[in-house]
Amino acid sequence: MKEFTWKKTFGSCCLVYVPVMILGLLIGHVFVALSCLMFAHILWHYFYLSKLNNWLWVSKSTILPLGQSVWEHAYIGLDHMQTRNSKRRRKLAGVISRFREGAEALPDAVVVFKKNGEIVWCNRLAQFQLGFKWPEDAGEHISNLIRHPDFVSYLQKEAFNEPLDLQSPINSDKLLEFRVMPYAKNQRLLIVRDVTTYRQMDESRRQFVANVSHELRTPLTVLQGYIEILEMNTQQDPMQEKAIEMLEQQTTRMCSLVEQLMTLSKIEAAPTLDFYETIDVSALLTQIEHEAIALGRKKELVIKFNVDPSLAIVGDELQLRSAMSNLVFNAIRYTPDLGSIKVIWKKVPEGAYFCVMDTGDGIAEEHILHLTERFYRVDESRSRDTGGTGLGLSIVKHSLSHYDTQLNIESNLGEGSQFSFIIPKTYID
Ligand code: ADP
């Protein structure tokens, strides 16, 4: 193909116009000759323009018409553009179909919807699990199909960092976990998973732990009673004394383990919305302070409580007590002699702030993420020596989850630790 330039076009025009002008001069009608040529030139352009128009709007052919000169160039340009666009379309269609195939292969229901709730696409499992009809439901508002009020407020709040558990809209025996993720521009991806078996297993485990701990409590109390009697009647035999002391230590440890397990089960099972009681946090912290001072006396710890007496919250007292006391008693347990512990309870812009700072040994960074797992201990033998069960921070985590907040842990080895949380403003009384 010849390259298009203004110079060439001008040159070819000159090749026609100059001879016609000379001819016009010769016959003495320059103006008429030039006018006729210009008219013919316009007709020539019009002919190719109508050819293009016909191809664009009437003809079904994909092959472009033949053109000449500047029109040949324009037609070829259009042909290139068309090829480029169809390649791009094919690529895009490939990407979309790969995404859909991937989404179909997932073991979860997947729904893509716009920020305003309009459904864009759903996979086959969404039709089974949620009762969607495809393609009939395309463009429907998602909350017209999943009408549960909790789901509607979950969408409105846009707090998608936590999943939402709901009964299946088509089978009330099934429990589904809904997760929404912002996706592409102004789109949302909803992933729904059947968690019925998982939740049932979790509930059985919790029930089992609660029942076993409850059942263990009575024999342990009986054992403790007999150990006390044995202690009183010991015959000054060092062997016997040592054995009874060991018995006493181990039963006390088992008792506190059983107590902690029961507290954890209770907190796990507590309903999230049961918040009607106003807690006098200042009075609660005064009690904890007295217990802390008594516990820390042996180690000569300096314990300071800095409490805002007017700052009260609504909630469940048992859960708040468990969270606060576990953090304070841990600080006492893991701070060496003559150390100091500071406890703060104050109002901050985000809510009510609780913090326990100690000058203990601190915790290495790799352990921090695991501390709230059940039975996780940094140093098992040390924790056992200090009477730890490995459940304290797990209890704290569960208690705080009922207040929609979480535990923050900052610690450096050899420099002490800081455990804190913020109860959101909504819970302040
Ligand atoms: P435990 O009953 O063993 O104390 P926790 O769940 O309360 O169990 O704590 C888990 C682990 O976290 C503990 O074994 C201990 O190693 C570490 N830990 C907790 N609090 C502190 C603290 N204030 N300073 C240092 N280590 C701590």
PDB file of C-alpha atoms in Angstrom, residues 107-366:
ATOM      1  CA  PRO A 107     -17.315 -25.366  45.544  1.00  0.00           C
ATOM      2  CA  ASP A 108     -19.126 -22.145  46.609  1.00  0.00           C
ATOM      3  CA  ALA A 109     -21.980 -20.081  45.254  1.00  0.00           C
ATOM      4  CA  VAL A 110     -20.653 -16.957  43.504  1.00  0.00           C
ATOM      5  CA  VAL A 111     -22.678 -13.867  42.637  1.00  0.00           C
ATOM      6  CA  VAL A 112     -21.280 -10.733  40.985  1.00  0.00           C
ATOM      7  CA  PHE A 113     -23.366  -7.633  41.630  1.00  0.00           C
ATOM      8  CA  LYS A 114     -22.970  -3.888  41.229  1.00  0.00           C
ATOM      9  CA  LYS A 115     -22.462  -1.510  44.152  1.00  0.00           C
ATOM     10  CA  ASN A 116     -26.108  -0.480  43.814  1.00  0.00           C
ATOM     11  CA  GLY A 117     -27.178  -4.117  44.282  1.00  0.00           C
ATOM     12  CA  GLU A 118     -27.945  -5.000  40.643  1.00  0.00           C
ATOM     13  CA  ILE A 119     -27.018  -8.623  39.879  1.00  0.00           C
ATOM     14  CA  VAL A 120     -24.521  -8.994  37.029  1.00  0.00           C
ATOM     15  CA  TRP A 121     -23.835 -12.728  37.059  1.00  0.00           C
ATOM     16  CA  CYS A 122     -24.119 -15.845  39.210  1.00  0.00           C
ATOM     17  CA  ASN A 123     -22.761 -19.377  38.930  1.00  0.00           C
ATOM     18  CA  ARG A 124     -24.742 -22.621  38.940  1.00  0.00           C
ATOM     19  CA  LEU A 125     -24.242 -23.262  42.679  1.00  0.00           C
ATOM     20  CA  ALA A 126     -25.850 -19.883  43.444  1.00  0.00           C
ATOM     21  CA  GLN A 127     -28.940 -21.210  41.684  1.00  0.00           C
ATOM     22  CA  PHE A 128     -28.964 -24.341  43.896  1.00  0.00           C
ATOM     23  CA  GLN A 129     -28.003 -22.726  47.203  1.00  0.00           C
ATOM     24  CA  LEU A 130     -29.786 -19.394  46.946  1.00  0.00           C
ATOM     25  CA  GLY A 131     -32.585 -20.252  44.537  1.00  0.00           C
ATOM     26  CA  PHE A 132     -31.469 -17.710  41.923  1.00  0.00           C
ATOM     27  CA  LYS A 133     -32.724 -18.147  38.372  1.00  0.00           C
ATOM     28  CA  TRP A 134     -30.314 -17.449  35.576  1.00  0.00           C
ATOM     29  CA  PRO A 135     -30.589 -15.494  33.262  1.00  0.00           C
ATOM     30  CA  GLU A 136     -34.036 -14.341  34.488  1.00  0.00           C
ATOM     31  CA  ASP A 137     -32.577 -12.698  37.627  1.00  0.00           C
ATOM     32  CA  ALA A 138     -29.940 -10.671  35.764  1.00  0.00           C
ATOM     33  CA  GLY A 139     -30.386  -6.996  36.696  1.00  0.00           C
ATOM     34  CA  GLU A 140     -32.556  -7.791  39.768  1.00  0.00           C
ATOM     35  CA  HIS A 141     -31.650  -6.139  43.062  1.00  0.00           C
ATOM     36  CA  ILE A 142     -29.798  -8.683  45.241  1.00  0.00           C
ATOM     37  CA  SER A 143     -31.818  -7.850  48.375  1.00  0.00           C
ATOM     38  CA  ASN A 144     -35.027  -8.685  46.441  1.00  0.00           C
ATOM     39  CA  LEU A 145     -33.730 -12.252  46.194  1.00  0.00           C
ATOM     40  CA  ILE A 146     -31.986 -12.543  49.592  1.00  0.00           C
ATOM     41  CA  ARG A 147     -34.543 -10.741  51.716  1.00  0.00           C
ATOM     42  CA  HIS A 148     -33.154 -11.504  55.171  1.00  0.00           C
ATOM     43  CA  PRO A 149     -32.978  -8.198  57.195  1.00  0.00           C
ATOM     44  CA  ASP A 150     -29.494  -9.114  58.490  1.00  0.00           C
ATOM     45  CA  PHE A 151     -28.236  -9.482  54.929  1.00  0.00           C
ATOM     46  CA  VAL A 152     -29.794  -6.154  53.913  1.00  0.00           C
ATOM     47  CA  SER A 153     -28.153  -4.322  56.827  1.00  0.00           C
ATOM     48  CA  TYR A 154     -24.857  -6.188  56.146  1.00  0.00           C
ATOM     49  CA  LEU A 155     -24.915  -4.751  52.618  1.00  0.00           C
ATOM     50  CA  GLN A 156     -25.842  -1.282  53.836  1.00  0.00           C
ATOM     51  CA  LYS A 157     -23.137  -1.153  56.511  1.00  0.00           C
ATOM     52  CA  GLU A 158     -20.504  -2.323  53.995  1.00  0.00           C
ATOM     53  CA  ALA A 159     -18.477  -3.823  56.877  1.00  0.00           C
ATOM     54  CA  PHE A 160     -17.350  -6.789  54.814  1.00  0.00           C
ATOM     55  CA  ASN A 161     -14.281  -7.775  56.850  1.00  0.00           C
ATOM     56  CA  GLU A 162     -16.403 -10.270  58.838  1.00  0.00           C
ATOM     57  CA  PRO A 163     -18.572 -12.948  57.180  1.00  0.00           C
ATOM     58  CA  LEU A 164     -22.274 -13.257  57.915  1.00  0.00           C
ATOM     59  CA  ASP A 165     -23.971 -16.533  58.876  1.00  0.00           C
ATOM     60  CA  LEU A 166     -27.597 -16.928  57.792  1.00  0.00           C
ATOM     61  CA  GLN A 167     -30.159 -19.650  57.287  1.00  0.00           C
ATOM     62  CA  SER A 168     -30.431 -20.740  53.668  1.00  0.00           C
ATOM     63  CA  PRO A 169     -33.323 -18.904  51.955  1.00  0.00           C
ATOM     64  CA  ILE A 170     -34.479 -22.188  50.399  1.00  0.00           C
ATOM     65  CA  ASN A 171     -33.712 -24.737  53.135  1.00  0.00           C
ATOM     66  CA  SER A 172     -34.061 -23.659  56.765  1.00  0.00           C
ATOM     67  CA  ASP A 173     -31.973 -26.660  57.955  1.00  0.00           C
ATOM     68  CA  LYS A 174     -28.899 -25.269  56.240  1.00  0.00           C
ATOM     69  CA  LEU A 175     -26.597 -22.585  57.530  1.00  0.00           C
ATOM     70  CA  LEU A 176     -24.773 -20.484  54.951  1.00  0.00           C
ATOM     71  CA  GLU A 177     -21.786 -18.205  55.366  1.00  0.00           C
ATOM     72  CA  PHE A 178     -21.992 -15.011  53.261  1.00  0.00           C
ATOM     73  CA  ARG A 179     -18.823 -13.139  52.358  1.00  0.00           C
ATOM     74  CA  VAL A 180     -18.802  -9.984  50.235  1.00  0.00           C
ATOM     75  CA  MET A 181     -15.689  -8.571  48.625  1.00  0.00           C
ATOM     76  CA  PRO A 182     -15.298  -5.336  46.667  1.00  0.00           C
ATOM     77  CA  TYR A 183     -14.451  -6.451  43.162  1.00  0.00           C
ATOM     78  CA  ALA A 184     -13.355  -4.509  40.025  1.00  0.00           C
ATOM     79  CA  LYS A 185     -14.777  -0.984  39.704  1.00  0.00           C
ATOM     80  CA  ASN A 186     -17.991  -0.529  41.703  1.00  0.00           C
ATOM     81  CA  GLN A 187     -18.702  -4.265  41.736  1.00  0.00           C
ATOM     82  CA  ARG A 188     -19.099  -6.745  44.560  1.00  0.00           C
ATOM     83  CA  LEU A 189     -18.350 -10.452  44.692  1.00  0.00           C
ATOM     84  CA  LEU A 190     -20.575 -12.511  46.968  1.00  0.00           C
ATOM     85  CA  ILE A 191     -19.291 -15.939  47.988  1.00  0.00           C
ATOM     86  CA  VAL A 192     -21.703 -18.206  49.825  1.00  0.00           C
ATOM     87  CA  ARG A 193     -20.542 -21.399  51.529  1.00  0.00           C
ATOM     88  CA  ASP A 194     -22.559 -24.141  53.196  1.00  0.00           C
ATOM     89  CA  VAL A 195     -21.185 -24.266  56.777  1.00  0.00           C
ATOM     90  CA  THR A 196     -23.912 -26.434  58.343  1.00  0.00           C
ATOM     91  CA  THR A 197     -21.644 -29.394  59.144  1.00  0.00           C
ATOM     92  CA  TYR A 198     -18.784 -27.183  60.253  1.00  0.00           C
ATOM     93  CA  ARG A 199     -20.981 -25.193  62.659  1.00  0.00           C
ATOM     94  CA  GLN A 200     -22.618 -28.394  63.954  1.00  0.00           C
ATOM     95  CA  MET A 201     -19.189 -29.867  64.666  1.00  0.00           C
ATOM     96  CA  ASP A 202     -18.110 -26.638  66.354  1.00  0.00           C
ATOM     97  CA  GLU A 203     -21.228 -26.634  68.494  1.00  0.00           C
ATOM     98  CA  SER A 204     -20.726 -30.338  69.418  1.00  0.00           C
ATOM     99  CA  ARG A 205     -17.127 -29.598  70.375  1.00  0.00           C
ATOM    100  CA  ARG A 206     -18.212 -26.660  72.532  1.00  0.00           C
ATOM    101  CA  GLN A 207     -20.979 -28.719  74.129  1.00  0.00           C
ATOM    102  CA  PHE A 208     -18.588 -31.575  74.768  1.00  0.00           C
ATOM    103  CA  VAL A 209     -16.001 -29.318  76.418  1.00  0.00           C
ATOM    104  CA  ALA A 210     -18.703 -27.603  78.511  1.00  0.00           C
ATOM    105  CA  ASN A 211     -20.179 -30.947  79.640  1.00  0.00           C
ATOM    106  CA  VAL A 212     -16.835 -32.577  80.402  1.00  0.00           C
ATOM    107  CA  SER A 213     -15.653 -29.550  82.399  1.00  0.00           C
ATOM    108  CA  HIS A 214     -18.926 -29.477  84.295  1.00  0.00           C
ATOM    109  CA  GLU A 215     -18.714 -33.201  85.049  1.00  0.00           C
ATOM    110  CA  LEU A 216     -15.086 -32.888  86.193  1.00  0.00           C
ATOM    111  CA  ARG A 217     -15.877 -30.137  88.638  1.00  0.00           C
ATOM    112  CA  THR A 218     -17.629 -32.300  91.253  1.00  0.00           C
ATOM    113  CA  PRO A 219     -14.992 -35.062  91.518  1.00  0.00           C
ATOM    114  CA  LEU A 220     -12.291 -32.385  91.673  1.00  0.00           C
ATOM    115  CA  THR A 221     -14.026 -30.619  94.567  1.00  0.00           C
ATOM    116  CA  VAL A 222     -14.295 -33.974  96.380  1.00  0.00           C
ATOM    117  CA  LEU A 223     -10.601 -34.621  95.723  1.00  0.00           C
ATOM    118  CA  GLN A 224      -9.655 -31.184  97.048  1.00  0.00           C
ATOM    119  CA  GLY A 225     -11.659 -31.847 100.219  1.00  0.00           C
ATOM    120  CA  TYR A 226      -9.859 -35.150 100.850  1.00  0.00           C
ATOM    121  CA  ILE A 227      -6.485 -33.566 100.146  1.00  0.00           C
ATOM    122  CA  GLU A 228      -7.219 -30.921 102.784  1.00  0.00           C
ATOM    123  CA  ILE A 229      -8.072 -33.689 105.295  1.00  0.00           C
ATOM    124  CA  LEU A 230      -4.873 -35.524 104.369  1.00  0.00           C
ATOM    125  CA  GLU A 231      -2.869 -32.324 104.825  1.00  0.00           C
ATOM    126  CA  MET A 232      -4.242 -31.955 108.351  1.00  0.00           C
ATOM    127  CA  ASN A 233      -3.515 -35.559 109.281  1.00  0.00           C
ATOM    128  CA  THR A 234      -0.063 -35.870 107.812  1.00  0.00           C
ATOM    129  CA  GLN A 235       2.319 -37.802 110.096  1.00  0.00           C
ATOM    130  CA  GLN A 236       5.371 -35.550 109.581  1.00  0.00           C
ATOM    131  CA  ASP A 237       6.599 -37.987 106.940  1.00  0.00           C
ATOM    132  CA  PRO A 238       8.543 -35.876 104.392  1.00  0.00           C
ATOM    133  CA  MET A 239       7.710 -38.301 101.563  1.00  0.00           C
ATOM    134  CA  GLN A 240       4.038 -38.179 102.395  1.00  0.00           C
ATOM    135  CA  GLU A 241       4.115 -34.387 102.780  1.00  0.00           C
ATOM    136  CA  LYS A 242       5.757 -33.994  99.367  1.00  0.00           C
ATOM    137  CA  ALA A 243       3.206 -36.314  97.765  1.00  0.00           C
ATOM    138  CA  ILE A 244       0.285 -34.417  99.292  1.00  0.00           C
ATOM    139  CA  GLU A 245       1.774 -31.087  98.220  1.00  0.00           C
ATOM    140  CA  MET A 246       2.076 -32.373  94.642  1.00  0.00           C
ATOM    141  CA  LEU A 247      -1.493 -33.674  94.782  1.00  0.00           C
ATOM    142  CA  GLU A 248      -2.708 -30.311  96.004  1.00  0.00           C
ATOM    143  CA  GLN A 249      -0.793 -28.396  93.295  1.00  0.00           C
ATOM    144  CA  GLN A 250      -2.043 -30.610  90.486  1.00  0.00           C
ATOM    145  CA  THR A 251      -5.679 -30.568  91.623  1.00  0.00           C
ATOM    146  CA  THR A 252      -5.560 -26.762  91.925  1.00  0.00           C
ATOM    147  CA  ARG A 253      -4.168 -26.599  88.381  1.00  0.00           C
ATOM    148  CA  MET A 254      -6.896 -28.916  87.110  1.00  0.00           C
ATOM    149  CA  CYS A 255      -9.541 -26.859  88.920  1.00  0.00           C
ATOM    150  CA  SER A 256      -8.380 -23.634  87.285  1.00  0.00           C
ATOM    151  CA  LEU A 257      -8.217 -25.379  83.885  1.00  0.00           C
ATOM    152  CA  VAL A 258     -11.794 -26.620  84.323  1.00  0.00           C
ATOM    153  CA  GLU A 259     -12.928 -23.139  85.433  1.00  0.00           C
ATOM    154  CA  GLN A 260     -11.251 -21.522  82.416  1.00  0.00           C
ATOM    155  CA  LEU A 261     -12.750 -24.098  80.048  1.00  0.00           C
ATOM    156  CA  MET A 262     -16.204 -23.446  81.482  1.00  0.00           C
ATOM    157  CA  THR A 263     -15.756 -19.670  81.180  1.00  0.00           C
ATOM    158  CA  LEU A 264     -14.612 -20.054  77.564  1.00  0.00           C
ATOM    159  CA  SER A 265     -17.600 -22.272  76.686  1.00  0.00           C
ATOM    160  CA  LYS A 266     -19.988 -19.819  78.335  1.00  0.00           C
ATOM    161  CA  ILE A 267     -18.515 -16.846  76.502  1.00  0.00           C
ATOM    162  CA  GLU A 268     -18.449 -18.683  73.165  1.00  0.00           C
ATOM    163  CA  ALA A 269     -22.102 -19.643  73.538  1.00  0.00           C
ATOM    164  CA  ALA A 270     -23.277 -16.199  74.703  1.00  0.00           C
ATOM    165  CA  PRO A 271     -25.497 -14.422  72.178  1.00  0.00           C
ATOM    166  CA  THR A 272     -23.906 -11.326  70.672  1.00  0.00           C
ATOM    167  CA  LEU A 273     -26.916  -9.075  71.079  1.00  0.00           C
ATOM    168  CA  ASP A 274     -27.629  -9.700  74.743  1.00  0.00           C
ATOM    169  CA  PHE A 275     -26.337  -6.309  75.868  1.00  0.00           C
ATOM    170  CA  TYR A 276     -28.740  -4.649  78.221  1.00  0.00           C
ATOM    171  CA  GLU A 277     -26.804  -4.416  81.484  1.00  0.00           C
ATOM    172  CA  THR A 278     -24.863  -1.253  82.452  1.00  0.00           C
ATOM    173  CA  ILE A 279     -21.505  -2.219  83.873  1.00  0.00           C
ATOM    174  CA  ASP A 280     -19.902  -0.062  86.536  1.00  0.00           C
ATOM    175  CA  VAL A 281     -16.424  -0.543  85.082  1.00  0.00           C
ATOM    176  CA  SER A 282     -14.808   1.615  87.747  1.00  0.00           C
ATOM    177  CA  ALA A 283     -16.123  -0.642  90.548  1.00  0.00           C
ATOM    178  CA  LEU A 284     -15.143  -3.728  88.558  1.00  0.00           C
ATOM    179  CA  LEU A 285     -11.598  -2.397  88.121  1.00  0.00           C
ATOM    180  CA  THR A 286     -11.362  -1.559  91.838  1.00  0.00           C
ATOM    181  CA  GLN A 287     -12.080  -5.231  92.638  1.00  0.00           C
ATOM    182  CA  ILE A 288      -9.517  -6.376  90.072  1.00  0.00           C
ATOM    183  CA  GLU A 289      -7.013  -3.872  91.520  1.00  0.00           C
ATOM    184  CA  HIS A 290      -7.389  -5.321  95.028  1.00  0.00           C
ATOM    185  CA  GLU A 291      -6.904  -8.850  93.711  1.00  0.00           C
ATOM    186  CA  ALA A 292      -3.916  -7.714  91.624  1.00  0.00           C
ATOM    187  CA  ILE A 293      -2.232  -6.003  94.594  1.00  0.00           C
ATOM    188  CA  ALA A 294      -2.711  -9.150  96.692  1.00  0.00           C
ATOM    189  CA  LEU A 295      -1.277 -11.328  93.928  1.00  0.00           C
ATOM    190  CA  GLY A 296       1.657  -9.005  93.191  1.00  0.00           C
ATOM    191  CA  ARG A 297       2.677  -8.479  96.818  1.00  0.00           C
ATOM    192  CA  LYS A 298       4.994 -11.482  96.887  1.00  0.00           C
ATOM    193  CA  LYS A 299       6.898 -10.176  93.867  1.00  0.00           C
ATOM    194  CA  GLU A 300       6.901  -6.592  95.204  1.00  0.00           C
ATOM    195  CA  LEU A 301       5.383  -5.292  91.985  1.00  0.00           C
ATOM    196  CA  VAL A 302       4.380  -1.649  91.624  1.00  0.00           C
ATOM    197  CA  ILE A 303       0.797  -1.743  90.370  1.00  0.00           C
ATOM    198  CA  LYS A 304      -0.940   1.475  89.262  1.00  0.00           C
ATOM    199  CA  PHE A 305      -4.545   1.776  88.101  1.00  0.00           C
ATOM    200  CA  ASN A 306      -5.504   4.930  86.231  1.00  0.00           C
ATOM    201  CA  VAL A 307      -9.286   4.709  85.872  1.00  0.00           C
ATOM    202  CA  ASP A 308     -11.869   7.218  84.622  1.00  0.00           C
ATOM    203  CA  PRO A 309     -14.601   6.712  87.274  1.00  0.00           C
ATOM    204  CA  SER A 310     -17.393   8.103  85.068  1.00  0.00           C
ATOM    205  CA  LEU A 311     -16.702   5.828  82.097  1.00  0.00           C
ATOM    206  CA  ALA A 312     -19.287   3.003  82.117  1.00  0.00           C
ATOM    207  CA  ILE A 313     -20.372   0.738  79.286  1.00  0.00           C
ATOM    208  CA  VAL A 314     -23.268  -1.584  78.506  1.00  0.00           C
ATOM    209  CA  GLY A 315     -22.654  -5.275  78.061  1.00  0.00           C
ATOM    210  CA  ASP A 316     -22.104  -8.524  79.837  1.00  0.00           C
ATOM    211  CA  GLU A 317     -20.160  -8.100  83.089  1.00  0.00           C
ATOM    212  CA  LEU A 318     -18.806 -11.665  83.167  1.00  0.00           C
ATOM    213  CA  GLN A 319     -17.262 -11.226  79.725  1.00  0.00           C
ATOM    214  CA  LEU A 320     -15.720  -7.844  80.480  1.00  0.00           C
ATOM    215  CA  ARG A 321     -14.386  -9.053  83.835  1.00  0.00           C
ATOM    216  CA  SER A 322     -12.834 -12.100  82.158  1.00  0.00           C
ATOM    217  CA  ALA A 323     -11.152  -9.971  79.502  1.00  0.00           C
ATOM    218  CA  MET A 324      -9.796  -7.352  81.904  1.00  0.00           C
ATOM    219  CA  SER A 325      -8.770  -9.670  84.750  1.00  0.00           C
ATOM    220  CA  ASN A 326      -7.002 -12.124  82.434  1.00  0.00           C
ATOM    221  CA  LEU A 327      -4.871  -9.308  81.019  1.00  0.00           C
ATOM    222  CA  VAL A 328      -4.055  -7.882  84.456  1.00  0.00           C
ATOM    223  CA  PHE A 329      -3.281 -11.285  86.042  1.00  0.00           C
ATOM    224  CA  ASN A 330      -1.135 -12.268  83.043  1.00  0.00           C
ATOM    225  CA  ALA A 331       0.885  -9.086  83.517  1.00  0.00           C
ATOM    226  CA  ILE A 332       1.451 -10.056  87.167  1.00  0.00           C
ATOM    227  CA  ARG A 333       2.308 -13.624  86.190  1.00  0.00           C
ATOM    228  CA  TYR A 334       4.832 -12.704  83.510  1.00  0.00           C
ATOM    229  CA  THR A 335       6.517  -9.714  85.185  1.00  0.00           C
ATOM    230  CA  PRO A 336       9.554 -10.529  87.316  1.00  0.00           C
ATOM    231  CA  ASP A 337      10.083  -9.284  90.893  1.00  0.00           C
ATOM    232  CA  LEU A 338      10.162  -5.508  91.466  1.00  0.00           C
ATOM    233  CA  GLY A 339       8.628  -4.828  88.059  1.00  0.00           C
ATOM    234  CA  SER A 340       5.792  -2.417  87.459  1.00  0.00           C
ATOM    235  CA  ILE A 341       2.335  -2.709  85.920  1.00  0.00           C
ATOM    236  CA  LYS A 342       0.125   0.120  84.714  1.00  0.00           C
ATOM    237  CA  VAL A 343      -3.577  -0.228  83.923  1.00  0.00           C
ATOM    238  CA  ILE A 344      -5.497   2.498  82.046  1.00  0.00           C
ATOM    239  CA  TRP A 345      -9.248   2.872  81.487  1.00  0.00           C
ATOM    240  CA  LYS A 346     -10.148   6.103  79.716  1.00  0.00           C
ATOM    241  CA  LYS A 347     -12.282   7.655  77.012  1.00  0.00           C
ATOM    242  CA  VAL A 348     -10.737   8.158  73.558  1.00  0.00           C
ATOM    243  CA  PRO A 349     -12.386   9.486  70.355  1.00  0.00           C
ATOM    244  CA  GLU A 350     -13.093   5.915  69.109  1.00  0.00           C
ATOM    245  CA  GLY A 351     -14.621   4.678  72.390  1.00  0.00           C
ATOM    246  CA  ALA A 352     -13.433   3.328  75.758  1.00  0.00           C
ATOM    247  CA  TYR A 353      -9.769   2.395  75.933  1.00  0.00           C
ATOM    248  CA  PHE A 354      -8.353  -0.298  78.212  1.00  0.00           C
ATOM    249  CA  CYS A 355      -4.634  -0.963  78.423  1.00  0.00           C
ATOM    250  CA  VAL A 356      -2.324  -3.069  80.569  1.00  0.00           C
ATOM    251  CA  MET A 357       1.394  -2.271  80.379  1.00  0.00           C
ATOM    252  CA  ASP A 358       4.058  -4.269  82.125  1.00  0.00           C
ATOM    253  CA  THR A 359       7.825  -4.317  82.424  1.00  0.00           C
ATOM    254  CA  GLY A 360       7.981  -8.105  82.012  1.00  0.00           C
ATOM    255  CA  ASP A 361      10.153 -10.191  79.700  1.00  0.00           C
ATOM    256  CA  GLY A 362       8.153  -9.319  76.607  1.00  0.00           C
ATOM    257  CA  ILE A 363       7.160 -11.679  73.797  1.00  0.00           C
ATOM    258  CA  ALA A 364       9.071 -12.424  70.592  1.00  0.00           C
ATOM    259  CA  GLU A 365       7.310 -11.197  67.440  1.00  0.00           C
ATOM    260  CA  GLU A 366       6.742 -14.676  65.967  1.00  0.00           C
TER     261      GLU A 366
END
